[in-house]
Amino acid sequence: MTSSVVEPCTFEDMQVDLEKNVQQDVRSQWVLNAPEPPSPWHVALDSFRKTVSNYREKTSSLSDQSCGTLLLSVLHVVFPILVWGRSYTVAKFRKDFLAGLTIASLCIPQSIGYATLANLAPQYGLYTSVVPPLIYAVMGTSREIAIGPVAVVSLLLSSMVQKLVDPSTDPIGYTKLIFLATLFAGIFQTSFGLFRLGFLVDFLSHAAIVGFVAGAAIVIGLQQLKGLFGITHFTTKTDIISVLKAVWEAFHNPWNPHNFILGGSFLVFILTTRFVGKRKKKLFWLASIAPLVSVILSTLVVFLTRADKNGVKIVKHVKGGLNPSSINQLDFNSPHVVDVAKIGLIVAVVALTESVAVGRSFASIKGYQLDGNKEMMSIGFTNIIGSLTSCYVATGSFSRTAVNYAAGCESLISNIVMAITVMISLQFLTNLLYYTPIAIIASVILSALPGLIDINEAYKIWKVDKLDFLACAGAFFGVLFASVEIGLLVAVVISFAKIIVISIRPSTETLGKLPGTDLFCDVDQYPMAIQIPGVMIIRMKSALLCFANANFVKERIIKWVTQKGLEDDKGNSKSTIQLVILDTSNLVNIDTSGIASMEELYKCLSTHGKQLAIANPRWQVIHKLKVSNFVSKIGGRVYLTVEEAVASCKSNHF
Amino acid sequence: MTSSVVEPCTFEDMQVDLEKNVQQDVRSQWVLNAPEPPSPWHVALDSFRKTVSNYREKTSSLSDQSCGTLLLSVLHVVFPILVWGRSYTVAKFRKDFLAGLTIASLCIPQSIGYATLANLAPQYGLYTSVVPPLIYAVMGTSREIAIGPVAVVSLLLSSMVQKLVDPSTDPIGYTKLIFLATLFAGIFQTSFGLFRLGFLVDFLSHAAIVGFVAGAAIVIGLQQLKGLFGITHFTTKTDIISVLKAVWEAFHNPWNPHNFILGGSFLVFILTTRFVGKRKKKLFWLASIAPLVSVILSTLVVFLTRADKNGVKIVKHVKGGLNPSSINQLDFNSPHVVDVAKIGLIVAVVALTESVAVGRSFASIKGYQLDGNKEMMSIGFTNIIGSLTSCYVATGSFSRTAVNYAAGCESLISNIVMAITVMISLQFLTNLLYYTPIAIIASVILSALPGLIDINEAYKIWKVDKLDFLACAGAFFGVLFASVEIGLLVAVVISFAKIIVISIRPSTETLGKLPGTDLFCDVDQYPMAIQIPGVMIIRMKSALLCFANANFVKERIIKWVTQKGLEDDKGNSKSTIQLVILDTSNLVNIDTSGIASMEELYKCLSTHGKQLAIANPRWQVIHKLKVSNFVSKIGGRVYLTVEEAVASCKSNHF
């Protein structure tokens, strides 16, 4: 191959060139005669058809079977437990039983705390730990997820619903709206799965989730200060400034340190056991039961010392008994029904994001794949049933799933064990919770928060991608200083703005020939690449040549080529350039503004007696250039590679 | 070169392979040891530094000179007329004089009509045709632009400002806000130029402008029905349904056909002269003076027949005299000042878009370049001065610029001639306008509208780019059925949504080897490309591998590779695939979610005993893959080309 393109042509070179010309012409024809790419409707229709045929295939493969087998097949798809349940063993059950008890011990105080965070009576948190895990256990495809109320969703729900109805003045109306939001969230989640809209969960980028969860953890922690310090007058706002102001004001009124002493000492106890558990894997169970032990011990202390009479705040009455029906509480004639539907949509996405992220990370550890669409349907159905049985939005909890996995769970049976344990507590043990100090509940929740703040991951994001870190920081500070919704909004906006900026960044790179190859690469990325005198080879750094950048790129190229005496970074004069080659290999698409700019570029180069050639256009690009007659305007100078463009234009004695 | 990679390896092949391996390793090192790409801040800082140094260079080149020359240099930059004025000749002036008179004859009726469209008294339109052309003539860099009031901006201004103050009840307050909006528009335009934000003008895509202008033309035409039919009670809304309803209702009340007969017959006259002028270039002047002739003739007819007493609506009093000062009318303490600033921003962008588009298209015809930033400063300064001298927003008019060019203008002197002509009319001839029928003004404006509706261009957009056509149609129907602002909003939103969809479309293409080359191309685009058995070569169709598509792509690849018996479109079983090569050549960037997905993909492929290799990563991509340790995780299997990846993995007996 001629690596001598840089030197002046000899007679032999020209002969080789002539032979190559024939091949090049053939290849140029390949580029120009490519079949027409599918139109946008075609692509959309095709994707729709695939979804439908996917369902139809499933149905038709079923319809071949007899009625009984058909029913069984459907049941197997809807209730995976019927499949994996058949290979379930006693050995597995022993592990699941222990894991179930472990997560139940963590679940009871957490449920009460999260219900308080959601401005609901404590029993609703416990209810949400009964029905949803049972439903999910028979429908879900993950093996480790622990279903129930979670902190972020509780916070998000309360911060949005309390704007519609004040929970302190109208707790019944507020609770009704929460159930309605839960129903809507369930319906949205189910339909996401049904219509295979799994990508909606991906709309929150990894970086945004890291920032959002860390910010939410701090906000949740700040909310616990009310319980930990036993503050009576607190703010309903969630931003850090309002909360710290409320705490500061509380300190200026007489306050009772007993709450803090009790809560603080048990918080130290829980954190110590966790530290020990992390060091010595055998003592892992210590960390797992520490929250329950704290609850029992502190309740005993308060009961024996009657500390509640000295200002220690206690849970007081928790309504016992199993989940009552809440069908009659779903009020579709509420004036807020549209707002509640919106809240349901936001909560649905956030809850799914958490659950799918948790499920995927543990599935990846155990080496199996999670079906995102089936997962969404299971969680959605769980919440629909939940909204009818006095539960609020449930999803996969990060902290309890981690404990479930560490406790050695084998299947979703551990969720059933947990649900039955909570059920027994609801039925028989609610009276014992009367003297449980609120400060302990706060401590249990506080102890789960450090796991949500992933500084290492944030540092890794900073190292790898500065703009991603911006989304992460934006979500974090948005949640912290404004509100949970604004944090979410900031995260989504920054993530999509980043996509736009990268896609249309009006920037170009100059290509040079890599020594010993026919390849042309960015001279900045590959400093050994050699630029060819008299030829300017340019590649867009963006993925689109469109209205937002085409004009800039055009003007820059014209400036480079036409201004005399202008030198590039390496001191080559650009005034002698006779040929401009546009390497369009990374242009995914072009629009009419882009084509118009290229036409103007061609016109301008022509008036200065310079040539223009296109190398390696993608499918959509060459199609549009052909349809708009641009290819015929530039005399068909379209080539498969930059090398062929250089060689062809050289041999044509431009 | 071995084109035999598809066949089983012979001993010779293996020897060749061995030699090539050494080169490949060197090239892999090139890929891996590329210098670090500049970080986002670096790029931003660099761009900022360039802007500053650009100004500093200009200043420093000036500061070397003596005080007098320095002043002269600055004046030359600010007032280009001092440069081109020196080579101005009497021959040129003769042409400019004729062109100036021609556009003045078009300008006077148009100015009165556009002022009415902007809900202002007629003289304000004439004022706007005096001061702005004079200022622009000494500052502008275009040679053909005719400055003055334009239809779209008049419509946009009135439709937005009348939401703040009703012009029918408080015309003085309304006019004050218009001046304030003009001042803000001028300030915004000047600062766009000063801070080199020329790209803001590109935010309306070509397709969106075509649709928007066509929609606005129809809306403006509909507004003229009031004058043409002499309707007294009209709507203040601009959408087609409200206007047609108002016209329909007017017909059900007694109405005077004289207005329509007069206006309609002169409209036919103007359109006929234009048709003749287009056919015979020599009769071009006929079309140019037809509007003025119509005004004069119809005024005479009304004056002689006293038709105004029979219900023909006339302009009546037009305040004579030159532009009064409006400094005292700029009320910064108005409660609407923030809204007016917003209106100023929108109008600034739309006015600049029209002016720059007009200027560029004629500069391109005459073969010179327009400096976008200098243009924005000139137009901005023009409007600032305009707001102080009773003018509203002026910009380059499409119809008058076209006439100016056709009349053979040579420089901006034709603008000065036009301004002086309008000035004389204001001083001495306003009394003659008293009997001018409003229907004629409407006819003059109506006759200019067909040029704004470019059906050919819309068809071309449809043919080339269906999504662009969607933006075009969205802007068109938005303006027509909702309002001017909503039309603009729809256009911008569709344009940017399109960028996002194209950039993150979760789709992949399979690559095959082009016969007789080392190149691997999309098998759909190049049907002659041959897929290599046992190797799956995949390229993303999007430009980014990011949170929004990474998971989808990952799952699809895993599904393809791991499901047994699955066949692709060409009937090749994919279950035997041993090597997956990701051609990342068109990935402009990757984010942390994308890297996480690739890590999961690698983990999953590994557990199935399959390999993963990366070919031709771009600068940002390889940098991030290196920083996040992904490269070392996959054992450094990164290659410069797909061919080398295939060869290397084959020789390593994977």
Tab-separated table of N, CA, C and O in Angstrom, chain A residues 27 30 34-35 202-203 205-206 360 364 464-465 468 495 498-499 502-504 509 514 516-517 519 524-526 528 541 543-544 547 551 586 588 590-593 595 617-619 624 640-641, chain B residues 27 30 34-35 202-203 205-206 360 464-465 468 495 498-499 502-504 509 514 516-517 519 524-526 528 541 543-544 547 551 586 588 590-593 603 617-619 624 640-641:
chain	number	residue	atom	x	y	z
A	27	ARG	N	-16.126	0.958	-4.954
A	27	ARG	CA	-16.492	1.167	-3.544
A	27	ARG	C	-17.304	2.434	-3.359
A	27	ARG	O	-18.200	2.485	-2.530
A	30	TRP	N	-20.642	1.522	-3.954
A	30	TRP	CA	-21.259	0.860	-2.792
A	30	TRP	C	-21.853	1.897	-1.857
A	30	TRP	O	-22.959	1.749	-1.338
A	34	ALA	N	-26.238	2.432	-1.617
A	34	ALA	CA	-26.753	1.700	-0.450
A	34	ALA	C	-28.278	1.708	-0.491
A	34	ALA	O	-28.880	2.665	-0.984
A	35	PRO	N	-28.911	0.632	-0.029
A	35	PRO	CA	-30.383	0.629	0.008
A	35	PRO	C	-30.898	1.757	0.902
A	35	PRO	O	-30.165	2.293	1.727
A	202	ASP	N	-34.607	4.003	33.331
A	202	ASP	CA	-33.237	4.421	33.040
A	202	ASP	C	-33.112	5.924	32.892
A	202	ASP	O	-32.025	6.426	32.638
A	203	PHE	N	-34.240	6.663	33.010
A	203	PHE	CA	-34.170	8.108	32.798
A	203	PHE	C	-33.454	8.833	33.919
A	203	PHE	O	-33.110	9.997	33.787
A	205	SER	N	-30.072	8.916	35.607
A	205	SER	CA	-28.746	8.344	35.372
A	205	SER	C	-28.148	7.862	36.685
A	205	SER	O	-28.544	8.296	37.771
A	206	HIS	N	-27.188	6.970	36.566
A	206	HIS	CA	-26.517	6.407	37.735
A	206	HIS	C	-25.977	7.523	38.625
A	206	HIS	O	-26.184	7.523	39.842
A	360	ARG	N	-31.153	-5.558	40.365
A	360	ARG	CA	-30.116	-5.829	39.375
A	360	ARG	C	-28.756	-6.037	40.012
A	360	ARG	O	-28.006	-6.911	39.597
A	364	SER	N	-26.811	-9.447	39.645
A	364	SER	CA	-25.504	-9.468	38.992
A	364	SER	C	-24.486	-10.190	39.870
A	364	SER	O	-23.645	-10.940	39.379
A	464	VAL	N	-14.058	9.998	36.597
A	464	VAL	CA	-14.317	9.511	35.241
A	464	VAL	C	-14.995	10.568	34.384
A	464	VAL	O	-14.651	10.753	33.224
A	465	ASP	N	-15.968	11.273	34.937
A	465	ASP	CA	-16.803	12.120	34.094
A	465	ASP	C	-17.257	13.350	34.874
A	465	ASP	O	-18.143	13.282	35.725
A	468	ASP	N	-20.998	14.226	34.516
A	468	ASP	CA	-21.823	13.317	35.304
A	468	ASP	C	-21.812	13.737	36.761
A	468	ASP	O	-22.834	13.692	37.455
A	495	SER	N	-28.987	15.832	33.326
A	495	SER	CA	-28.650	14.639	32.547
A	495	SER	C	-28.973	14.833	31.075
A	495	SER	O	-28.171	14.496	30.201
A	498	LYS	N	-26.859	17.532	29.321
A	498	LYS	CA	-25.539	16.972	29.006
A	498	LYS	C	-25.577	16.243	27.662
A	498	LYS	O	-24.665	16.390	26.834
A	499	ILE	N	-26.645	15.470	27.447
A	499	ILE	CA	-26.773	14.753	26.176
A	499	ILE	C	-26.797	15.747	25.020
A	499	ILE	O	-26.094	15.572	24.022
A	502	ILE	N	-23.291	17.425	24.482
A	502	ILE	CA	-22.302	16.535	23.857
A	502	ILE	C	-22.666	16.268	22.398
A	502	ILE	O	-21.803	16.224	21.525
A	503	SER	N	-23.969	16.118	22.119
A	503	SER	CA	-24.373	15.751	20.762
A	503	SER	C	-24.177	16.875	19.761
A	503	SER	O	-23.950	16.623	18.591
A	504	ILE	N	-24.318	18.124	20.213
A	504	ILE	CA	-24.280	19.209	19.220
A	504	ILE	C	-23.101	20.134	19.428
A	504	ILE	O	-23.039	21.188	18.822
A	509	GLU	N	-12.280	18.094	14.662
A	509	GLU	CA	-10.908	17.652	14.875
A	509	GLU	C	-10.256	17.426	13.519
A	509	GLU	O	-10.926	17.104	12.533
A	514	LEU	N	-2.014	7.710	10.135
A	514	LEU	CA	-1.191	6.964	11.080
A	514	LEU	C	-0.086	6.278	10.290
A	514	LEU	O	-0.364	5.611	9.298
A	516	GLY	N	2.348	3.803	8.606
A	516	GLY	CA	2.295	2.369	8.358
A	516	GLY	C	0.896	1.817	8.158
A	516	GLY	O	0.704	0.607	8.114
A	517	THR	N	-0.115	2.692	8.067
A	517	THR	CA	-1.494	2.216	7.875
A	517	THR	C	-2.186	3.101	6.843
A	517	THR	O	-1.616	4.091	6.386
A	519	LEU	N	-4.992	4.402	7.783
A	519	LEU	CA	-6.002	4.979	8.673
A	519	LEU	C	-5.728	6.447	8.946
A	519	LEU	O	-4.567	6.866	9.083
A	524	ASP	N	-4.813	15.068	17.579
A	524	ASP	CA	-4.632	15.337	19.005
A	524	ASP	C	-4.591	14.037	19.792
A	524	ASP	O	-3.806	13.866	20.711
A	525	GLN	N	-5.495	13.092	19.412
A	525	GLN	CA	-5.530	11.809	20.117
A	525	GLN	C	-4.304	10.971	19.762
A	525	GLN	O	-3.760	10.265	20.613
A	526	TYR	N	-3.874	11.010	18.507
A	526	TYR	CA	-2.725	10.230	18.054
A	526	TYR	C	-1.653	11.187	17.548
A	526	TYR	O	-1.639	11.541	16.362
A	528	MET	N	1.236	10.827	16.715
A	528	MET	CA	2.129	10.330	15.658
A	528	MET	C	1.499	10.458	14.270
A	528	MET	O	2.179	10.224	13.270
A	541	LYS	N	-16.766	16.699	15.940
A	541	LYS	CA	-16.705	16.044	17.248
A	541	LYS	C	-18.098	15.717	17.746
A	541	LYS	O	-18.255	14.992	18.712
A	543	ALA	N	-22.211	14.401	17.150
A	543	ALA	CA	-22.827	13.251	16.501
A	543	ALA	C	-23.837	13.682	15.446
A	543	ALA	O	-24.305	12.872	14.668
A	544	LEU	N	-24.173	14.952	15.467
A	544	LEU	CA	-25.180	15.464	14.551
A	544	LEU	C	-24.632	16.705	13.889
A	544	LEU	O	-23.983	17.521	14.536
A	547	PHE	N	-29.057	22.219	12.917
A	547	PHE	CA	-29.269	23.656	13.022
A	547	PHE	C	-28.408	24.311	14.097
A	547	PHE	O	-27.997	25.451	13.951
A	551	ASN	N	-23.806	25.841	11.266
A	551	ASN	CA	-23.321	27.130	10.817
A	551	ASN	C	-21.960	27.445	11.411
A	551	ASN	O	-21.070	27.944	10.730
A	586	ASN	N	-18.586	9.621	12.075
A	586	ASN	CA	-19.299	9.573	13.346
A	586	ASN	C	-20.546	10.445	13.361
A	586	ASN	O	-21.149	10.640	14.405
A	588	VAL	N	-24.121	10.568	13.075
A	588	VAL	CA	-25.240	9.633	13.063
A	588	VAL	C	-26.344	10.138	12.141
A	588	VAL	O	-27.028	9.361	11.491
A	590	ILE	N	-28.018	13.967	10.022
A	590	ILE	CA	-27.845	15.340	9.551
A	590	ILE	C	-29.250	15.874	9.311
A	590	ILE	O	-30.163	15.095	9.046
A	591	ASP	N	-29.460	17.168	9.477
A	591	ASP	CA	-30.795	17.688	9.184
A	591	ASP	C	-30.707	18.691	8.038
A	591	ASP	O	-29.642	18.905	7.472
A	592	THR	N	-31.852	19.289	7.678
A	592	THR	CA	-31.863	20.162	6.505
A	592	THR	C	-30.967	21.380	6.714
A	592	THR	O	-30.348	21.857	5.769
A	593	SER	N	-30.864	21.891	7.963
A	593	SER	CA	-29.958	23.006	8.210
A	593	SER	C	-28.521	22.580	7.963
A	593	SER	O	-27.720	23.342	7.416
A	595	ILE	N	-27.473	20.220	5.912
A	595	ILE	CA	-27.256	20.076	4.469
A	595	ILE	C	-27.095	21.458	3.841
A	595	ILE	O	-26.205	21.680	3.019
A	617	PRO	N	-19.706	8.228	4.842
A	617	PRO	CA	-20.969	8.668	5.441
A	617	PRO	C	-21.769	7.483	5.982
A	617	PRO	O	-21.739	6.401	5.398
A	618	ARG	N	-22.461	7.697	7.081
A	618	ARG	CA	-23.339	6.660	7.636
A	618	ARG	C	-24.614	6.591	6.795
A	618	ARG	O	-24.866	7.438	5.931
A	619	TRP	N	-25.419	5.594	7.136
A	619	TRP	CA	-26.575	5.263	6.303
A	619	TRP	C	-27.538	6.437	6.116
A	619	TRP	O	-27.902	6.825	5.005
A	624	LYS	N	-29.697	11.113	2.986
A	624	LYS	CA	-30.200	12.484	2.933
A	624	LYS	C	-29.389	13.342	1.963
A	624	LYS	O	-29.945	14.200	1.272
A	640	LEU	N	-15.476	5.737	0.411
A	640	LEU	CA	-15.680	4.826	1.537
A	640	LEU	C	-14.748	5.179	2.687
A	640	LEU	O	-15.124	5.069	3.855
A	641	THR	N	-13.507	5.560	2.363
A	641	THR	CA	-12.547	5.907	3.411
A	641	THR	C	-11.858	7.216	3.053
A	641	THR	O	-11.866	7.640	1.903
B	27	ARG	N	0.085	-0.693	17.733
B	27	ARG	CA	-1.070	0.180	17.498
B	27	ARG	C	-2.032	0.189	18.675
B	27	ARG	O	-2.620	1.210	18.987
B	30	TRP	N	-0.825	2.606	20.901
B	30	TRP	CA	-1.194	3.968	20.489
B	30	TRP	C	-2.552	4.341	21.054
B	30	TRP	O	-2.769	5.443	21.547
B	34	ALA	N	-2.861	7.187	24.423
B	34	ALA	CA	-3.200	8.513	23.897
B	34	ALA	C	-3.089	9.530	25.024
B	34	ALA	O	-3.356	9.198	26.184
B	35	PRO	N	-2.677	10.755	24.724
B	35	PRO	CA	-2.635	11.774	25.781
B	35	PRO	C	-4.019	12.020	26.348
B	35	PRO	O	-5.028	11.673	25.731
B	202	ASP	N	-28.874	30.406	15.997
B	202	ASP	CA	-29.030	29.114	15.331
B	202	ASP	C	-29.989	28.193	16.078
B	202	ASP	O	-30.213	27.064	15.658
B	203	PHE	N	-30.535	28.646	17.218
B	203	PHE	CA	-31.380	27.752	18.006
B	203	PHE	C	-32.727	27.491	17.351
B	203	PHE	O	-33.443	26.584	17.758
B	205	SER	N	-34.148	26.032	14.164
B	205	SER	CA	-33.642	25.288	13.014
B	205	SER	C	-34.277	25.828	11.734
B	205	SER	O	-35.333	26.466	11.755
B	206	HIS	N	-33.601	25.575	10.623
B	206	HIS	CA	-34.081	26.014	9.318
B	206	HIS	C	-35.526	25.562	9.100
B	206	HIS	O	-36.391	26.354	8.702
B	360	ARG	N	-27.374	36.742	5.494
B	360	ARG	CA	-26.517	35.648	5.045
B	360	ARG	C	-26.883	35.191	3.643
B	360	ARG	O	-26.012	34.918	2.830
B	464	VAL	N	-36.413	15.088	2.596
B	464	VAL	CA	-35.087	14.792	3.136
B	464	VAL	C	-35.168	14.274	4.563
B	464	VAL	O	-34.487	13.323	4.930
B	465	ASP	N	-35.992	14.878	5.379
B	465	ASP	CA	-35.929	14.580	6.810
B	465	ASP	C	-37.319	14.671	7.419
B	465	ASP	O	-37.838	15.761	7.646
B	468	ASP	N	-37.491	16.600	10.769
B	468	ASP	CA	-37.394	18.036	10.549
B	468	ASP	C	-38.736	18.592	10.095
B	468	ASP	O	-39.141	19.680	10.516
B	495	SER	N	-37.346	20.566	17.964
B	495	SER	CA	-35.973	20.527	17.457
B	495	SER	C	-35.038	19.857	18.457
B	495	SER	O	-34.217	19.016	18.091
B	498	LYS	N	-35.723	16.111	19.085
B	498	LYS	CA	-35.170	15.324	17.977
B	498	LYS	C	-33.690	15.013	18.230
B	498	LYS	O	-33.242	13.884	18.019
B	499	ILE	N	-32.960	16.033	18.688
B	499	ILE	CA	-31.534	15.812	18.980
B	499	ILE	C	-31.379	14.719	20.027
B	499	ILE	O	-30.563	13.801	19.874
B	502	ILE	N	-32.309	11.181	18.593
B	502	ILE	CA	-31.297	10.631	17.691
B	502	ILE	C	-30.038	10.251	18.461
B	502	ILE	O	-29.414	9.223	18.192
B	503	SER	N	-29.673	11.061	19.457
B	503	SER	CA	-28.416	10.821	20.158
B	503	SER	C	-28.461	9.598	21.053
B	503	SER	O	-27.446	8.954	21.268
B	504	ILE	N	-29.620	9.299	21.609
B	504	ILE	CA	-29.643	8.209	22.594
B	504	ILE	C	-30.475	7.035	22.127
B	504	ILE	O	-30.738	6.133	22.910
B	509	GLU	N	-26.140	-1.858	15.296
B	509	GLU	CA	-26.061	-2.448	13.971
B	509	GLU	C	-24.941	-3.480	13.970
B	509	GLU	O	-23.976	-3.377	14.725
B	514	LEU	N	-16.243	-5.901	4.360
B	514	LEU	CA	-16.458	-5.593	2.943
B	514	LEU	C	-15.469	-6.405	2.123
B	514	LEU	O	-14.276	-6.389	2.426
B	516	GLY	N	-12.657	-7.686	-0.200
B	516	GLY	CA	-11.498	-7.035	-0.808
B	516	GLY	C	-10.916	-5.911	0.022
B	516	GLY	O	-10.052	-5.177	-0.450
B	517	THR	N	-11.408	-5.734	1.242
B	517	THR	CA	-10.876	-4.661	2.095
B	517	THR	C	-10.693	-5.178	3.516
B	517	THR	O	-11.045	-6.321	3.822
B	519	LEU	N	-12.114	-3.419	5.830
B	519	LEU	CA	-13.110	-2.559	6.464
B	519	LEU	C	-14.327	-3.358	6.925
B	519	LEU	O	-14.774	-4.279	6.246
B	524	ASP	N	-26.550	-3.860	6.967
B	524	ASP	CA	-27.779	-3.367	6.346
B	524	ASP	C	-27.468	-2.320	5.285
B	524	ASP	O	-28.077	-2.300	4.221
B	525	GLN	N	-26.505	-1.433	5.615
B	525	GLN	CA	-26.147	-0.385	4.667
B	525	GLN	C	-25.377	-0.970	3.482
B	525	GLN	O	-25.559	-0.540	2.349
B	526	TYR	N	-24.518	-1.946	3.746
B	526	TYR	CA	-23.703	-2.568	2.698
B	526	TYR	C	-24.040	-4.059	2.636
B	526	TYR	O	-23.407	-4.864	3.317
B	528	MET	N	-23.311	-6.287	0.729
B	528	MET	CA	-22.249	-7.185	0.288
B	528	MET	C	-21.296	-7.558	1.414
B	528	MET	O	-20.438	-8.418	1.235
B	541	LYS	N	-25.891	2.604	17.259
B	541	LYS	CA	-26.398	3.572	16.291
B	541	LYS	C	-26.476	4.960	16.914
B	541	LYS	O	-26.677	5.946	16.223
B	543	ALA	N	-24.940	8.122	19.484
B	543	ALA	CA	-23.647	8.779	19.607
B	543	ALA	C	-23.120	8.709	21.026
B	543	ALA	O	-21.973	9.014	21.287
B	544	LEU	N	-23.988	8.302	21.944
B	544	LEU	CA	-23.625	8.254	23.348
B	544	LEU	C	-24.011	6.904	23.907
B	544	LEU	O	-25.065	6.380	23.562
B	547	PHE	N	-26.834	6.683	30.432
B	547	PHE	CA	-27.871	6.140	31.302
B	547	PHE	C	-29.141	5.766	30.551
B	547	PHE	O	-29.820	4.825	30.908
B	551	ASN	N	-28.343	0.345	29.285
B	551	ASN	CA	-28.915	-0.882	29.807
B	551	ASN	C	-29.641	-1.663	28.725
B	551	ASN	O	-29.530	-2.892	28.632
B	586	ASN	N	-18.131	5.433	16.577
B	586	ASN	CA	-19.010	6.607	16.514
B	586	ASN	C	-19.553	7.022	17.877
B	586	ASN	O	-20.412	7.884	17.955
B	588	VAL	N	-19.258	9.261	20.658
B	588	VAL	CA	-18.554	10.500	20.973
B	588	VAL	C	-18.171	10.520	22.445
B	588	VAL	O	-17.130	11.019	22.833
B	590	ILE	N	-19.158	8.595	26.619
B	590	ILE	CA	-19.761	7.531	27.426
B	590	ILE	C	-19.876	8.107	28.828
B	590	ILE	O	-19.107	8.986	29.191
B	591	ASP	N	-20.870	7.685	29.588
B	591	ASP	CA	-20.933	8.187	30.962
B	591	ASP	C	-20.791	7.023	31.941
B	591	ASP	O	-20.591	5.885	31.532
B	592	THR	N	-20.880	7.329	33.246
B	592	THR	CA	-20.612	6.279	34.224
B	592	THR	C	-21.635	5.154	34.138
B	592	THR	O	-21.293	3.996	34.358
B	593	SER	N	-22.886	5.469	33.772
B	593	SER	CA	-23.875	4.407	33.601
B	593	SER	C	-23.469	3.510	32.438
B	593	SER	O	-23.633	2.286	32.496
B	603	LYS	N	-18.888	-9.038	32.500
B	603	LYS	CA	-19.052	-10.065	33.536
B	603	LYS	C	-19.930	-11.193	33.015
B	603	LYS	O	-19.601	-12.371	33.154
B	617	PRO	N	-11.861	3.130	19.855
B	617	PRO	CA	-12.551	4.084	20.735
B	617	PRO	C	-12.089	5.500	20.454
B	617	PRO	O	-10.921	5.727	20.130
B	618	ARG	N	-13.008	6.452	20.595
B	618	ARG	CA	-12.650	7.868	20.440
B	618	ARG	C	-11.914	8.329	21.693
B	618	ARG	O	-11.849	7.626	22.698
B	619	TRP	N	-11.453	9.578	21.628
B	619	TRP	CA	-10.565	10.100	22.665
B	619	TRP	C	-11.187	10.074	24.057
B	619	TRP	O	-10.635	9.550	25.029
B	624	LYS	N	-11.982	7.532	29.452
B	624	LYS	CA	-12.854	7.157	30.566
B	624	LYS	C	-12.769	5.660	30.860
B	624	LYS	O	-12.834	5.245	32.014
B	640	LEU	N	-7.131	-0.784	17.415
B	640	LEU	CA	-7.324	0.401	16.591
B	640	LEU	C	-8.443	0.187	15.576
B	640	LEU	O	-9.194	1.100	15.266
B	641	THR	N	-8.549	-1.034	15.039
B	641	THR	CA	-9.592	-1.319	14.049
B	641	THR	C	-10.271	-2.636	14.384
B	641	THR	O	-9.728	-3.461	15.130
